[in-house]
Structures are given as structure tokens and as C-alpha cells.
């Protein structure tokens, strides 16, 4: 199943131009990373997953900073008692500075 964005547009890399070929190579390399682990070793699988995700983020310039404030607040509040939770990004940044 091909991925489509919210507007119903999907990728189409059927051409032989340099840009299409380079994107295909990067994706093929990511697939090799994801598939190239010892299936009997959980650590090996964890390494492949982490390495593959980082490889894609690096090659497609996807940065963690692009996450929403709401996502960051939810991640910070995870596993914290109610008294330690934050509700605004300013609160979060102040709390992180004071850690």
C-alpha cells in the first residue's frame, strides 16, 4: 500500500533522474539497515531500528525540534506524578533548565 498524505498525494519515483535515483538509494540503504540484524538477538533488533531511524532522519533532514509543543509536554509528563506535571511549554522549558 502506497502512502498518501492528507491531500491524497503519493510519491512517484519512476524516473531515472539523479534526484530520484539518490532517494531510492537512501531508502534501499535504510531497508538494508532495518533488515540486517540477528533475529535471535533483541539487542541487535533494537540497534537496527535505532540506526535505521537515525539514518533516515539524518538523510532527509528530519529534526526532533519539529515536534509539537503538545508532544513535548506529553513526553515530559509521562510517568510523573500530578504535582510534577507541566501544562505549558514555558513551564516545561523552565523545569528542564532547573533539572
Tab-separated table of N, CA and C in Angstrom:
chain	number	residue	atom	x	y	z
A	1	UNK	N	0.839	-1.173	0.000
A	1	UNK	CA	0.000	0.000	0.000
A	1	UNK	C	0.886	1.239	0.000
A	2	UNK	N	0.668	2.115	-0.939
A	2	UNK	CA	1.442	3.346	-1.025
A	2	UNK	C	0.914	4.381	-0.047
A	3	UNK	N	1.831	5.116	0.543
A	3	UNK	CA	1.453	6.187	1.463
A	3	UNK	C	0.896	7.370	0.676
A	4	UNK	N	-0.183	7.940	1.196
A	4	UNK	CA	-0.756	9.166	0.633
A	4	UNK	C	-0.874	10.172	1.765
A	5	UNK	N	-0.576	11.428	1.477
A	5	UNK	CA	-0.733	12.453	2.504
A	5	UNK	C	-2.202	12.822	2.644
A	6	UNK	N	-2.497	13.790	3.503
A	6	UNK	CA	-3.898	14.160	3.775
A	6	UNK	C	-4.633	14.666	2.537
A	7	UNK	N	-3.886	15.122	1.527
A	7	UNK	CA	-4.493	15.602	0.292
A	7	UNK	C	-4.611	14.505	-0.769
A	8	UNK	N	-4.215	13.285	-0.411
A	8	UNK	CA	-4.305	12.162	-1.342
A	8	UNK	C	-3.153	12.069	-2.321
A	9	UNK	N	-2.074	12.805	-2.068
A	9	UNK	CA	-0.922	12.801	-2.972
A	9	UNK	C	0.067	11.729	-2.511
A	10	UNK	N	0.564	10.956	-3.478
A	10	UNK	CA	1.541	9.922	-3.147
A	10	UNK	C	2.838	10.149	-3.915
A	11	UNK	N	3.914	9.563	-3.413
A	11	UNK	CA	5.204	9.673	-4.079
A	11	UNK	C	5.213	8.858	-5.367
A	12	UNK	N	5.979	9.336	-6.338
A	12	UNK	CA	6.128	8.599	-7.575
A	12	UNK	C	7.569	8.763	-8.042
A	13	UNK	N	8.390	7.758	-7.814
A	13	UNK	CA	9.796	7.801	-8.207
A	13	UNK	C	10.066	6.780	-9.302
A	14	UNK	N	9.425	6.956	-10.433
A	14	UNK	CA	9.622	6.020	-11.538
A	14	UNK	C	10.673	6.520	-12.517
A	15	UNK	N	11.105	7.772	-12.358
A	15	UNK	CA	12.078	8.347	-13.288
A	15	UNK	C	13.500	7.903	-13.005
A	16	UNK	N	14.397	8.237	-13.943
A	16	UNK	CA	15.816	7.892	-13.815
A	16	UNK	C	16.664	9.110	-13.503
A	17	UNK	N	16.042	10.231	-13.154
A	17	UNK	CA	16.826	11.438	-12.884
A	17	UNK	C	17.656	11.237	-11.608
A	18	UNK	N	18.681	12.056	-11.458
A	18	UNK	CA	19.630	11.900	-10.367
A	18	UNK	C	18.952	11.980	-8.993
A	19	UNK	N	18.030	12.906	-8.824
A	19	UNK	CA	17.341	13.083	-7.537
A	19	UNK	C	16.545	11.825	-7.165
A	20	UNK	N	15.787	11.299	-8.113
A	20	UNK	CA	15.003	10.083	-7.858
A	20	UNK	C	15.904	8.914	-7.519
A	21	UNK	N	16.985	8.763	-8.257
A	21	UNK	CA	17.914	7.660	-8.016
A	21	UNK	C	18.569	7.770	-6.640
A	22	UNK	N	18.927	8.986	-6.240
A	22	UNK	CA	19.556	9.180	-4.931
A	22	UNK	C	18.576	8.862	-3.801
A	23	UNK	N	17.339	9.299	-3.925
A	23	UNK	CA	16.329	8.996	-2.904
A	23	UNK	C	16.130	7.484	-2.808
A	24	UNK	N	16.051	6.807	-3.955
A	24	UNK	CA	15.906	5.349	-3.951
A	24	UNK	C	17.085	4.685	-3.246
A	25	UNK	N	18.304	5.159	-3.505
A	25	UNK	CA	19.493	4.595	-2.868
A	25	UNK	C	19.448	4.760	-1.356
A	26	UNK	N	19.042	5.938	-0.890
A	26	UNK	CA	18.957	6.181	0.551
A	26	UNK	C	17.928	5.248	1.181
A	27	UNK	N	16.784	5.096	0.545
A	27	UNK	CA	15.740	4.216	1.073
A	27	UNK	C	16.212	2.759	1.048
A	28	UNK	N	16.875	2.351	-0.021
A	28	UNK	CA	17.407	0.986	-0.093
A	28	UNK	C	18.416	0.729	1.021
A	29	UNK	N	19.263	1.701	1.306
A	29	UNK	CA	20.243	1.558	2.385
A	29	UNK	C	19.539	1.454	3.736
A	30	UNK	N	18.490	2.239	3.937
A	30	UNK	CA	17.721	2.158	5.185
A	30	UNK	C	17.095	0.775	5.338
A	31	UNK	N	16.575	0.233	4.252
A	31	UNK	CA	15.980	-1.110	4.296
A	31	UNK	C	17.044	-2.134	4.689
A	32	UNK	N	18.244	-2.013	4.135
A	32	UNK	CA	19.329	-2.936	4.499
A	32	UNK	C	19.633	-2.845	5.997
A	33	UNK	N	19.648	-1.625	6.528
A	33	UNK	CA	19.912	-1.440	7.960
A	33	UNK	C	18.808	-2.108	8.775
A	34	UNK	N	17.547	-1.868	8.404
A	34	UNK	CA	16.424	-2.444	9.147
A	34	UNK	C	16.403	-3.969	9.073
A	35	UNK	N	16.775	-4.522	7.926
A	35	UNK	CA	16.720	-5.976	7.759
A	35	UNK	C	17.982	-6.689	8.232
A	36	UNK	N	19.070	-5.962	8.389
A	36	UNK	CA	20.345	-6.595	8.681
A	36	UNK	C	20.634	-6.770	10.157
A	37	UNK	N	19.801	-7.497	10.855
A	37	UNK	CA	20.050	-7.742	12.267
A	37	UNK	C	19.851	-9.219	12.571
A	38	UNK	N	20.398	-9.651	13.669
A	38	UNK	CA	20.263	-11.025	14.119
A	38	UNK	C	18.869	-11.194	14.717
A	39	UNK	N	18.029	-11.944	14.082
A	39	UNK	CA	16.642	-12.097	14.515
A	39	UNK	C	16.493	-12.830	15.842
A	40	UNK	N	17.577	-13.413	16.342
A	40	UNK	CA	17.535	-14.117	17.625
A	40	UNK	C	18.107	-13.265	18.756
A	41	UNK	N	18.417	-12.009	18.450
A	41	UNK	CA	19.042	-11.121	19.442
A	41	UNK	C	18.259	-9.817	19.520
A	42	UNK	N	17.587	-9.606	20.637
A	42	UNK	CA	16.760	-8.400	20.802
A	42	UNK	C	17.602	-7.133	20.727
A	43	UNK	N	18.817	-7.181	21.245
A	43	UNK	CA	19.698	-6.001	21.186
A	43	UNK	C	20.051	-5.645	19.756
A	44	UNK	N	20.269	-6.641	18.952
A	44	UNK	CA	20.590	-6.419	17.547
A	44	UNK	C	19.408	-5.768	16.835
A	45	UNK	N	18.202	-6.222	17.131
A	45	UNK	CA	16.996	-5.632	16.530
A	45	UNK	C	16.835	-4.192	16.981
A	46	UNK	N	17.072	-3.946	18.258
A	46	UNK	CA	16.971	-2.581	18.789
A	46	UNK	C	17.990	-1.670	18.115
A	47	UNK	N	19.210	-2.167	17.926
A	47	UNK	CA	20.251	-1.383	17.264
A	47	UNK	C	19.832	-1.058	15.827
A	48	UNK	N	19.335	-2.052	15.103
A	48	UNK	CA	18.943	-1.843	13.703
A	48	UNK	C	17.825	-0.812	13.604
A	49	UNK	N	16.857	-0.907	14.494
A	49	UNK	CA	15.751	0.044	14.470
A	49	UNK	C	16.242	1.458	14.760
A	50	UNK	N	17.045	1.593	15.789
A	50	UNK	CA	17.577	2.914	16.150
A	50	UNK	C	18.457	3.475	15.042
A	51	UNK	N	19.346	2.655	14.521
A	51	UNK	CA	20.260	3.087	13.450
A	51	UNK	C	19.488	3.461	12.193
A	52	UNK	N	18.485	2.676	11.840
A	52	UNK	CA	17.692	2.956	10.646
A	52	UNK	C	16.910	4.262	10.762
A	53	UNK	N	16.303	4.473	11.916
A	53	UNK	CA	15.545	5.713	12.129
A	53	UNK	C	16.488	6.908	12.071
A	54	UNK	N	17.609	6.827	12.755
A	54	UNK	CA	18.577	7.934	12.743
A	54	UNK	C	19.130	8.183	11.348
A	55	UNK	N	19.374	7.124	10.594
A	55	UNK	CA	19.858	7.242	9.220
A	55	UNK	C	18.855	8.019	8.366
A	56	UNK	N	17.577	7.676	8.471
A	56	UNK	CA	16.546	8.378	7.692
A	56	UNK	C	16.400	9.829	8.136
A	57	UNK	N	16.411	10.067	9.437
A	57	UNK	CA	16.306	11.443	9.942
A	57	UNK	C	17.464	12.296	9.431
A	58	UNK	N	18.659	11.726	9.446
A	58	UNK	CA	19.846	12.470	9.003
A	58	UNK	C	19.798	12.746	7.502
A	59	UNK	N	19.432	11.763	6.715
A	59	UNK	CA	19.457	11.914	5.265
A	59	UNK	C	18.295	12.710	4.692
A	60	UNK	N	17.200	12.811	5.448
A	60	UNK	CA	16.066	13.608	4.992
A	60	UNK	C	15.879	14.866	5.827
A	61	UNK	N	16.903	15.207	6.614
A	61	UNK	CA	16.893	16.426	7.440
A	61	UNK	C	15.626	16.551	8.275
A	62	UNK	N	15.287	15.467	8.950
A	62	UNK	CA	14.137	15.469	9.861
A	62	UNK	C	14.698	15.641	11.263
A	63	UNK	N	14.323	16.724	11.908
A	63	UNK	CA	14.870	17.029	13.222
A	63	UNK	C	13.825	16.850	14.299
A	64	UNK	N	14.292	16.503	15.481
A	64	UNK	CA	13.399	16.332	16.625
A	64	UNK	C	12.715	17.636	16.991
A	65	UNK	N	13.363	18.759	16.735
A	65	UNK	CA	12.816	20.055	17.133
A	65	UNK	C	11.514	20.388	16.421
A	66	UNK	N	11.170	19.634	15.404
A	66	UNK	CA	9.947	19.906	14.661
A	66	UNK	C	8.720	19.306	15.344
A	67	UNK	N	8.924	18.661	16.473
A	67	UNK	CA	7.795	18.091	17.201
A	67	UNK	C	6.990	19.202	17.843
A	68	UNK	N	5.717	18.969	18.023
A	68	UNK	CA	4.830	19.990	18.564
A	68	UNK	C	5.082	20.198	20.050
A	69	UNK	N	4.673	21.367	20.527
A	69	UNK	CA	4.778	21.657	21.955
A	69	UNK	C	3.959	20.656	22.756
A	70	UNK	N	2.784	20.332	22.245
A	70	UNK	CA	1.922	19.374	22.938
A	70	UNK	C	2.619	18.027	23.092
A	71	UNK	N	3.301	17.560	22.047
A	71	UNK	CA	4.020	16.291	22.103
A	71	UNK	C	5.125	16.363	23.147
A	72	UNK	N	5.882	17.466	23.148
A	72	UNK	CA	6.969	17.621	24.113
A	72	UNK	C	6.447	17.618	25.546
A	73	UNK	N	5.327	18.304	25.773
A	73	UNK	CA	4.727	18.356	27.116
A	73	UNK	C	4.274	16.954	27.532
A	74	UNK	N	3.629	16.232	26.624
A	74	UNK	CA	3.178	14.871	26.936
A	74	UNK	C	4.345	13.951	27.255
A	75	UNK	N	5.442	14.077	26.523
A	75	UNK	CA	6.610	13.252	26.790
A	75	UNK	C	7.212	13.571	28.151
A	76	UNK	N	7.269	14.846	28.491
A	76	UNK	CA	7.808	15.258	29.783
A	76	UNK	C	6.931	14.741	30.921
A	77	UNK	N	5.624	14.823	30.752
A	77	UNK	CA	4.689	14.441	31.804
A	77	UNK	C	4.544	12.936	31.981
A	78	UNK	N	5.017	12.180	31.014
A	78	UNK	CA	4.913	10.726	31.069
A	78	UNK	C	5.564	10.200	32.337
A	79	UNK	N	4.894	9.353	33.050
A	79	UNK	CA	5.409	8.704	34.264
A	79	UNK	C	5.734	9.672	35.390
A	80	UNK	N	5.123	10.841	35.405
A	80	UNK	CA	5.321	11.791	36.502
A	80	UNK	C	4.040	11.874	37.316
A	81	UNK	N	4.197	12.148	38.616
A	81	UNK	CA	3.016	12.348	39.453
A	81	UNK	C	2.390	13.681	39.100
A	82	UNK	N	1.121	13.843	39.413
A	82	UNK	CA	0.365	15.045	39.026
A	82	UNK	C	1.058	16.333	39.456
A	83	UNK	N	1.651	16.348	40.636
A	83	UNK	CA	2.291	17.566	41.144
A	83	UNK	C	3.514	17.967	40.323
A	84	UNK	N	4.128	17.021	39.618
A	84	UNK	CA	5.340	17.303	38.837
A	84	UNK	C	5.063	17.584	37.360
A	85	UNK	N	3.810	17.500	36.939
A	85	UNK	CA	3.483	17.692	35.521
A	85	UNK	C	3.432	19.175	35.163
A	86	UNK	N	3.671	19.465	33.881
A	86	UNK	CA	3.611	20.834	33.369
A	86	UNK	C	2.462	20.934	32.373
A	87	UNK	N	2.002	22.177	32.122
A	87	UNK	CA	0.899	22.340	31.183
A	87	UNK	C	1.210	23.301	30.039
A	88	UNK	N	2.321	24.041	30.146
A	88	UNK	CA	2.699	24.958	29.068
A	88	UNK	C	4.149	24.704	28.672
A	89	UNK	N	4.503	25.148	27.474
A	89	UNK	CA	5.869	24.957	27.003
A	89	UNK	C	6.849	25.789	27.823
A	90	UNK	N	6.412	26.948	28.290
A	90	UNK	CA	7.271	27.789	29.126
A	90	UNK	C	7.601	27.081	30.435
A	91	UNK	N	6.571	26.471	31.026
A	91	UNK	CA	6.767	25.699	32.255
A	91	UNK	C	7.757	24.567	32.013
A	92	UNK	N	7.586	23.893	30.896
A	92	UNK	CA	8.464	22.778	30.545
A	92	UNK	C	9.904	23.249	30.421
A	93	UNK	N	10.127	24.318	29.678
A	93	UNK	CA	11.499	24.808	29.474
A	93	UNK	C	12.126	25.266	30.781
A	94	UNK	N	11.356	25.914	31.648
A	94	UNK	CA	11.883	26.320	32.956
A	94	UNK	C	12.231	25.113	33.811
A	95	UNK	N	11.383	24.091	33.768
A	95	UNK	CA	11.635	22.877	34.549
A	95	UNK	C	12.898	22.168	34.066
A	96	UNK	N	13.097	22.132	32.753
A	96	UNK	CA	14.282	21.481	32.196
A	96	UNK	C	15.547	22.247	32.592
A	97	UNK	N	15.486	23.558	32.581
A	97	UNK	CA	16.644	24.373	32.976
A	97	UNK	C	17.034	24.092	34.420
A	98	UNK	N	16.052	23.816	35.252
A	98	UNK	CA	16.297	23.635	36.676
A	98	UNK	C	16.628	22.194	37.062
A	99	UNK	N	16.662	21.294	36.109
A	99	UNK	CA	16.996	19.898	36.407
A	99	UNK	C	18.450	19.707	36.679
